[in-house]
Coordinates of C-alpha atoms and ligand atoms in Angstrom, one line a residue:
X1 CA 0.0 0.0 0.0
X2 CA 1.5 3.5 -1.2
X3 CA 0.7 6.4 0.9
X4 CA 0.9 10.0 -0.3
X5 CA 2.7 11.7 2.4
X6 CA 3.0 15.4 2.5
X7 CA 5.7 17.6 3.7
X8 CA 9.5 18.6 3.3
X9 CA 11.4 15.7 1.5
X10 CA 13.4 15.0 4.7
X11 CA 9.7 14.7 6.9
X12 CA 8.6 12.7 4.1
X13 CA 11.2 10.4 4.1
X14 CA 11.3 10.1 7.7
X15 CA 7.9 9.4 7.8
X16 CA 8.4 6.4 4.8
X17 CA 10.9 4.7 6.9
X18 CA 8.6 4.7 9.9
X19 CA 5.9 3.3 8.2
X20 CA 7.8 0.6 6.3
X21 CA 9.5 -0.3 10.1
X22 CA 6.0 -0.6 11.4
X23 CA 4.8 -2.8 8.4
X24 CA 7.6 -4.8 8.8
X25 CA 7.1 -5.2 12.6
X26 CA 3.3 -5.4 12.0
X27 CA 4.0 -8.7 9.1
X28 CA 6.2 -10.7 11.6
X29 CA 4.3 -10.0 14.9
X30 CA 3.0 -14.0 15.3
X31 CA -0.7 -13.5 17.6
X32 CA -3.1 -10.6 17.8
X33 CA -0.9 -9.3 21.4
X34 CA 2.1 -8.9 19.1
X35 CA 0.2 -6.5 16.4
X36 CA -1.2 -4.6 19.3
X37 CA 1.9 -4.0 20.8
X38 CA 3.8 -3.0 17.8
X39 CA 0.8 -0.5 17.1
X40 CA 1.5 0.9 20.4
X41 CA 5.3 1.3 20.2
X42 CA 4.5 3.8 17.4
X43 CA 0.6 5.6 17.5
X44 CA 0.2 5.0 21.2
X45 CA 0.6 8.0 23.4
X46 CA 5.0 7.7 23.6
X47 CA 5.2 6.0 20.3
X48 CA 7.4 7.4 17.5
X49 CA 4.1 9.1 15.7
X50 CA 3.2 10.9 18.7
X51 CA 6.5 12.0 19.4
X52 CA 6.3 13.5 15.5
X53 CA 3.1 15.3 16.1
X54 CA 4.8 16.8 19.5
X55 CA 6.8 18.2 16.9
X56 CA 4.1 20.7 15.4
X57 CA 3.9 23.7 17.5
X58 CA 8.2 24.4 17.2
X59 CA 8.0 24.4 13.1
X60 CA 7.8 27.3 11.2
X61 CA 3.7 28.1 10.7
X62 CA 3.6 27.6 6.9
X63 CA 4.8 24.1 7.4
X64 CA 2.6 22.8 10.4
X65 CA -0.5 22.2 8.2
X66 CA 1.1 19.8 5.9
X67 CA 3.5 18.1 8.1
X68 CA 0.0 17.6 10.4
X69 CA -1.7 16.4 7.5
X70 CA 1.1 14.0 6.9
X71 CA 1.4 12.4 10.2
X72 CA -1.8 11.6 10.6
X73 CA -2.0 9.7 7.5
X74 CA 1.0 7.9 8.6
X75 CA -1.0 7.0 11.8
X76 CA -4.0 5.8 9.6
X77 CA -2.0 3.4 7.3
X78 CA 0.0 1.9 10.4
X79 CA -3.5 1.4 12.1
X80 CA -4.6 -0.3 8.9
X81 CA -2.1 -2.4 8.7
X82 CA -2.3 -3.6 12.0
X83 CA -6.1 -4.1 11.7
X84 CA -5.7 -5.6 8.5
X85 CA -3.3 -8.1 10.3
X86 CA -5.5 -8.8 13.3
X87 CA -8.5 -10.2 10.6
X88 CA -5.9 -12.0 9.1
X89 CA -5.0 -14.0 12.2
X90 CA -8.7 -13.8 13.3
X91 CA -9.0 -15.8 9.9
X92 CA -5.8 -18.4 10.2
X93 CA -7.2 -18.7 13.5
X94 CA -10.6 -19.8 12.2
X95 CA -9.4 -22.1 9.5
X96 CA -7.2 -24.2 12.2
X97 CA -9.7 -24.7 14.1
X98 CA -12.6 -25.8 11.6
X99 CA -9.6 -28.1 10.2
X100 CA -9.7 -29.9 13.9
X101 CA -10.9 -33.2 13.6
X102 CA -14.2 -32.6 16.2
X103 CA -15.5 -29.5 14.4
X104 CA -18.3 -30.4 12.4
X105 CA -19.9 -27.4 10.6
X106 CA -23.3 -29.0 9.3
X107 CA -24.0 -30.0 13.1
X108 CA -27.1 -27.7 14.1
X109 CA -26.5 -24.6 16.7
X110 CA -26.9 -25.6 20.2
X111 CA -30.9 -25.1 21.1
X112 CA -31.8 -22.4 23.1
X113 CA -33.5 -22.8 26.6
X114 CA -36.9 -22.1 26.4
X115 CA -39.5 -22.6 29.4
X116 CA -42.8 -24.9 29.3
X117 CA -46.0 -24.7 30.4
X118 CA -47.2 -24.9 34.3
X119 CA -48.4 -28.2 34.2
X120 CA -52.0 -26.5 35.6
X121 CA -51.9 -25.1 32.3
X122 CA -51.4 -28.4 30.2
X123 CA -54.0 -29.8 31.9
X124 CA -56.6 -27.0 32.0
X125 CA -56.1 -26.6 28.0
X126 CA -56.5 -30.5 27.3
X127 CA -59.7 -30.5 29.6
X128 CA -61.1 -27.7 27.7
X129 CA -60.7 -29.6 24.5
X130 CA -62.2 -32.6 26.3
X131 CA -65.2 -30.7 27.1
X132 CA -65.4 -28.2 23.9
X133 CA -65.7 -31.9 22.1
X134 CA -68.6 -32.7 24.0
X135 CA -70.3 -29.2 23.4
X136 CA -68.9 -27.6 26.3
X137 CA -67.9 -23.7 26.3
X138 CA -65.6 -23.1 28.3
X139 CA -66.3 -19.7 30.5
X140 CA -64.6 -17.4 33.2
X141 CA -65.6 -15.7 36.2
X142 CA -64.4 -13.2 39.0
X143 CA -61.8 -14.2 41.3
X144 CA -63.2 -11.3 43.5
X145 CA -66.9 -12.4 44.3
X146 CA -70.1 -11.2 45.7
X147 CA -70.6 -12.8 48.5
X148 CA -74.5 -13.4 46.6
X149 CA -72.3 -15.2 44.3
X150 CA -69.7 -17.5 46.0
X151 CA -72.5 -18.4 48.7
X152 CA -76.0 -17.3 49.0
X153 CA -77.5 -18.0 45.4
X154 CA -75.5 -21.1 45.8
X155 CA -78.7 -22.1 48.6
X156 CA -75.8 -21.0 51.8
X157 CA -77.2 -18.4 53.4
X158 CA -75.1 -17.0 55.8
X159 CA -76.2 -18.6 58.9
X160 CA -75.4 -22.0 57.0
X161 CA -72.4 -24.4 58.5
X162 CA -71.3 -24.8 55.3
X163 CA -69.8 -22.0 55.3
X164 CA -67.6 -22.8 58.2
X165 CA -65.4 -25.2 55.7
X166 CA -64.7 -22.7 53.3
X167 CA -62.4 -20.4 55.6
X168 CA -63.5 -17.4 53.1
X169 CA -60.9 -13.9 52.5
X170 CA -63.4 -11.2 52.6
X171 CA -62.5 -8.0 51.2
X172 CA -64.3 -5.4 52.7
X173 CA -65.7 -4.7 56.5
X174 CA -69.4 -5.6 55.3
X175 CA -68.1 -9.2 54.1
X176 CA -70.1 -8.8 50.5
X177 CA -67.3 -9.3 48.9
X178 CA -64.9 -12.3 49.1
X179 CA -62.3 -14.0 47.2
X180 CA -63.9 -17.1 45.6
X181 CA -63.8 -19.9 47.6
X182 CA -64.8 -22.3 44.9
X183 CA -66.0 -21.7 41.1
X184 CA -69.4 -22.7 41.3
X185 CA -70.5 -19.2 41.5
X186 CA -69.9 -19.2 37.9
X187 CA -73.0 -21.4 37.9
X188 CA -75.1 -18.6 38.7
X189 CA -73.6 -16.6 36.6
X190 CA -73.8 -18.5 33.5
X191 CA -77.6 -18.9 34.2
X192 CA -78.3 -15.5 33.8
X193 CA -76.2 -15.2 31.1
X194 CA -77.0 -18.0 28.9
X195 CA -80.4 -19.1 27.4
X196 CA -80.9 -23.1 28.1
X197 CA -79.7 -25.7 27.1
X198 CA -76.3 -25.3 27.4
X199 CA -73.1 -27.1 29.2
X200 CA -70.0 -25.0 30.5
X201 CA -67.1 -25.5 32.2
X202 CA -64.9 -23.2 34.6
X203 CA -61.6 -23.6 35.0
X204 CA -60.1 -21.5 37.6
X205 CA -58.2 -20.4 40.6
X206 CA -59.6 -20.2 44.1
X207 CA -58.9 -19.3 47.7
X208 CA -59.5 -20.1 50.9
X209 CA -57.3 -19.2 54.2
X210 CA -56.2 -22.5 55.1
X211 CA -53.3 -23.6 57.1
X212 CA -51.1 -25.2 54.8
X213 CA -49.4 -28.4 54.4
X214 CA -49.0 -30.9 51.6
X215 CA -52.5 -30.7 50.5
X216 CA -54.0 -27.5 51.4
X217 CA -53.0 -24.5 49.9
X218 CA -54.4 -21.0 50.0
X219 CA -54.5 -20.9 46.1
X220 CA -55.5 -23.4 43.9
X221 CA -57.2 -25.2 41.2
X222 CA -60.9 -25.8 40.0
X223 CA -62.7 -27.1 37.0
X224 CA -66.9 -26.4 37.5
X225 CA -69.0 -28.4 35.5
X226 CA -73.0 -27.1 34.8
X227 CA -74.8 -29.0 32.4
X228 CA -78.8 -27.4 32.0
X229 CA -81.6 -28.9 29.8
X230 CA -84.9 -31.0 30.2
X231 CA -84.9 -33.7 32.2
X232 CA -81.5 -34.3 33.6
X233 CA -81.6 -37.6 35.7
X234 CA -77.9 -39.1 37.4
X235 CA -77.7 -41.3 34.4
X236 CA -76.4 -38.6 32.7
X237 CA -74.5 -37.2 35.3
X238 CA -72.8 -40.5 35.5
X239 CA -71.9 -40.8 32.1
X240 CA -70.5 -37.4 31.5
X241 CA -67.8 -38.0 34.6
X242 CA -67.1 -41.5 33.4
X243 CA -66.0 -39.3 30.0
X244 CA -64.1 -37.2 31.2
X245 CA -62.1 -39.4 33.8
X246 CA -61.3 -41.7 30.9
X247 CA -60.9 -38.7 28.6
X248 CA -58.0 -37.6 31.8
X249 CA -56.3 -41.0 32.4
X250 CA -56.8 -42.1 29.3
X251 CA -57.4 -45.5 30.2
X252 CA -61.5 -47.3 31.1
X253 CA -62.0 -46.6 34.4
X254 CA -64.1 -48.1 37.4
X255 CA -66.0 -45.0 39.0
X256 CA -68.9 -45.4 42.0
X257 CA -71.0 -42.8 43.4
X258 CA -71.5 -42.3 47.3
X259 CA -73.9 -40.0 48.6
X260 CA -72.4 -36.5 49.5
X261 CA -73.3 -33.4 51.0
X262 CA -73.4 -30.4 49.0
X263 CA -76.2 -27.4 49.7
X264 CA -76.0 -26.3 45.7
X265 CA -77.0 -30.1 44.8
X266 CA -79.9 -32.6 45.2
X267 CA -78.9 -35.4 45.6
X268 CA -75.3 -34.8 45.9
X269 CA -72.6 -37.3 45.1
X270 CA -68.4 -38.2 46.2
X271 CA -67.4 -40.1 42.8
X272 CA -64.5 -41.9 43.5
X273 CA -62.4 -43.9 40.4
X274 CA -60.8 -46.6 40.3
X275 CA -56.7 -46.0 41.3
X276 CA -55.3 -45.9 38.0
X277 CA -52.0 -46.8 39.8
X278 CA -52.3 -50.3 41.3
X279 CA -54.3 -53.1 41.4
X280 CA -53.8 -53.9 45.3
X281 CA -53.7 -50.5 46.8
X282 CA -50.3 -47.8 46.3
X283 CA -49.8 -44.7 47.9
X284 CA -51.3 -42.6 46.3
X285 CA -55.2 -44.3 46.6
X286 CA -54.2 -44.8 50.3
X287 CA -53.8 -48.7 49.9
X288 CA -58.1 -48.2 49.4
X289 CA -57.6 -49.2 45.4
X290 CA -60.2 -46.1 45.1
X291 CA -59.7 -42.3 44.5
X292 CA -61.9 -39.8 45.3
X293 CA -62.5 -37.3 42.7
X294 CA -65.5 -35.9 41.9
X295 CA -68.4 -33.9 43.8
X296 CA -71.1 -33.6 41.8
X297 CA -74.6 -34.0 41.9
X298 CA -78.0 -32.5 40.3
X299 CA -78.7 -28.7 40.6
X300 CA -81.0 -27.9 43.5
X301 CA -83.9 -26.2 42.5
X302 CA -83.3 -23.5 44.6
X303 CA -79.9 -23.0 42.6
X304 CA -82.2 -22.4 39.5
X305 CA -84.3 -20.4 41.0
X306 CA -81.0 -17.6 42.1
X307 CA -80.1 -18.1 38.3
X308 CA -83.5 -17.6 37.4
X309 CA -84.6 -20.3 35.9
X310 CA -87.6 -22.7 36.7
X311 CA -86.7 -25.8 38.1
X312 CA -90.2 -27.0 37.0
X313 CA -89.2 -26.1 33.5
X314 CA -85.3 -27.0 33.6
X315 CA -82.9 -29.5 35.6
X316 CA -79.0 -30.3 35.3
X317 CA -76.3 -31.4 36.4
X318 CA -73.2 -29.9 38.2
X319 CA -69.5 -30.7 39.2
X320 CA -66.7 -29.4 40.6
X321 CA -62.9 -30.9 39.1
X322 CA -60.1 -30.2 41.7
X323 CA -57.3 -29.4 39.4
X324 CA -54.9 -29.0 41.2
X325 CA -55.3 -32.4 43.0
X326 CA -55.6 -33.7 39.8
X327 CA -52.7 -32.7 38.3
X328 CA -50.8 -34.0 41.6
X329 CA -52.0 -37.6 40.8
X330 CA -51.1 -37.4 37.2
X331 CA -48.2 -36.1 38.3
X332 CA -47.1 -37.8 41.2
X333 CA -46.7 -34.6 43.0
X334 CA -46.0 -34.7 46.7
X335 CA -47.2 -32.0 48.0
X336 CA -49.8 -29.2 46.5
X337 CA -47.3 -26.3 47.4
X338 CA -44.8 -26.9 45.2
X339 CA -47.6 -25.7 42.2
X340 CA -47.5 -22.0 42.5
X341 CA -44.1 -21.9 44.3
X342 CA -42.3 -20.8 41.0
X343 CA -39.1 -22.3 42.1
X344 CA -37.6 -23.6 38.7
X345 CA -36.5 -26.9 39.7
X346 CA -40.0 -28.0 40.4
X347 CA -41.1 -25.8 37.0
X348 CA -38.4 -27.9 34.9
X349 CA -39.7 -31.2 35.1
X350 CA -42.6 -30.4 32.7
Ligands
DAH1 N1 -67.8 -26.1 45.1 C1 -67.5 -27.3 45.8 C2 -66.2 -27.1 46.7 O1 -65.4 -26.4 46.2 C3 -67.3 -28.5 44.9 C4 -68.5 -29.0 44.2 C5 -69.3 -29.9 44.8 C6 -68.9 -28.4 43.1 C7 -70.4 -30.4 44.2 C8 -70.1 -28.8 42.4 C9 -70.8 -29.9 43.0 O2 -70.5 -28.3 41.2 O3 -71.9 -30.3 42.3 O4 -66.1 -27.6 47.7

């Protein structure tokens, strides 16, 4: 590379002989520390350049602007050459290592991380399929509730002991509002809102001011069922749950109904299924080869009537799916506080 260097013929030629020392310094420095080095014997701030631009101010004024002119050019073309040399070791650099026997360019970049889905999530979205193929919609209600809402349309007024097992968070002084306990308000919601027939489900998170330990939390999990129409009877309460256990464990499944008590239902069931675990009893059934499951039982007409409907007119069914519980036995998860604990290493393993 030729450089048109201005100045006296004496500056010029001093100048020439620096730059052809630093070119020759720059072509035999062996690594990229070498070429820097070099660069700083002569453009760093005591290199031979900057000693030449010191120079400036004690020339006669005519000659300052070229000789100025001059060495900065020389600065530039040593710069270059030492850049120029750097990407050309960069380069060597490059080619010895792809020439290494374990470097395999056509392999594919290493995948990025990414995160998953809560597994309350996965199974919330394949329920809602489940259902929405049975003509389901799937609807959503306030976490904050009336207290009309969460109890009293739901036939618990509030000198009912019923309410004593749902240790309730009430929001204000007068207690009319409360967080959900449960998502079978919903229920009463969806019967104003919707014209009969119609089948919903709820998923949805609810809370209740427990004390907790492996299997009470203060958040969790619910799935409500409400199926309305003519003539609903407990044959067709049975054989929508039997659906949608198999349609969960994926497998046929033994259920049986015992009678359970539940002021929003008449009669009121426990379903219980078959452990789909064991044969003999396991942990997780409680060596009882049964799991209990399912509360559910037939809308009490007084339930209809908050909605306003006519239980002369209309009947149905109703559920409610503990999700959280559920996803524990899919899961094989010990205890219900690991769900919303975020921690990562619990998060991972989905
Ligand atoms: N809401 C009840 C609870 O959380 C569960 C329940 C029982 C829901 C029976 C229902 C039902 O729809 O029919 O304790």
């Amino acid at each position: 590379m030729q450089t048109e260097l201005e100045g006296t013929e004496e500056q010029v030629d001093e100048r020439e002989a620096l730059l052809e020392d630093a070119r020759a310094r720059i072509e035999d420095a062996g690594d990229a520390d070498a070429v820097k080095a070099v660069e700083r014997d002569f453009v760093g701030k005591k290199g031979s350049v900057s000693a030449l631009m010191a120079k400036i101010p004690s020339l006669p004024p005519e000659e300052r602007r070229d000789f100025g002119q001059g060495v900065n050019e020389l600065k530039r073309a040593i710069q270059d050459a030492a850049q120029a040399k750097l990407d050309a070791l960069a380069k060597a650099r490059l080619a010895q290592d792809r020439s290494a026997s374990d470097f395999d360019p056509t392999l594919p970049p290493p995948a990025q991380a990414r995160g998953s889905l809560h597994p309350i999530t996965q199974v919330t979205r394949e329920l809602e399929d489940l259902f929405e193929s049975m003509g389901y919609e799937v609807l959503d209600g306030p976490e904050v509730e009336l207290d009309f809402y969460n109890f009293e349309a739901l036939n618990i007024p509030s000198d009912h002991p019923a309410r004593d097992s749902q240790d309730t968070f009430f929001c204000d002084d007068a207690g009319h509002l409360v967080m959900r306990t449960h998502t079978s308000p919903v229920q009463i919601r969806a019967m104003e809102r919707l014209e009969p027939p119609f089948r919903v489900v709820v998923p949805g998170k609810c809370f209740r001011q427990e004390t907790t330990d492996a299997t009470h939390d203060h958040t969790f999990h619910q799935m409500e069922g409400l199926v309305v129409g003519k003539d609903i009877s407990v044959a067709h309460l049975i054989g929508a749950m039997k659906t949608l256990l198999e349609g969960i464990f994926e497998r046929e499944l033994d259920v049986r109904m015992r009678p359970g008590f539940f002021p929003f239902v008449e009669p009121g069931f426990e379903l219980d299924a078959r452990c789909p675990f064991c044969r003999d009893g396991c942990s997780v059934c409680k060596q009882t080869t049964w799991i209990e499951l399912l509360p559910c039982g037939l809308v009490h007409p007084n339930v209809l009537r908050a909605g306003g409907l006519d239980p002369d007119e209309w009947s149905g069914f109703a559920f409610g799916l503990g999700l959280s519980r559920l996803v524990m036995l899919r899961e094989q998860i010990d205890d219900i506080r690991h769900m919303l604990s975020g921690h990562l290493r619990f998060l991972e393993q989905f």
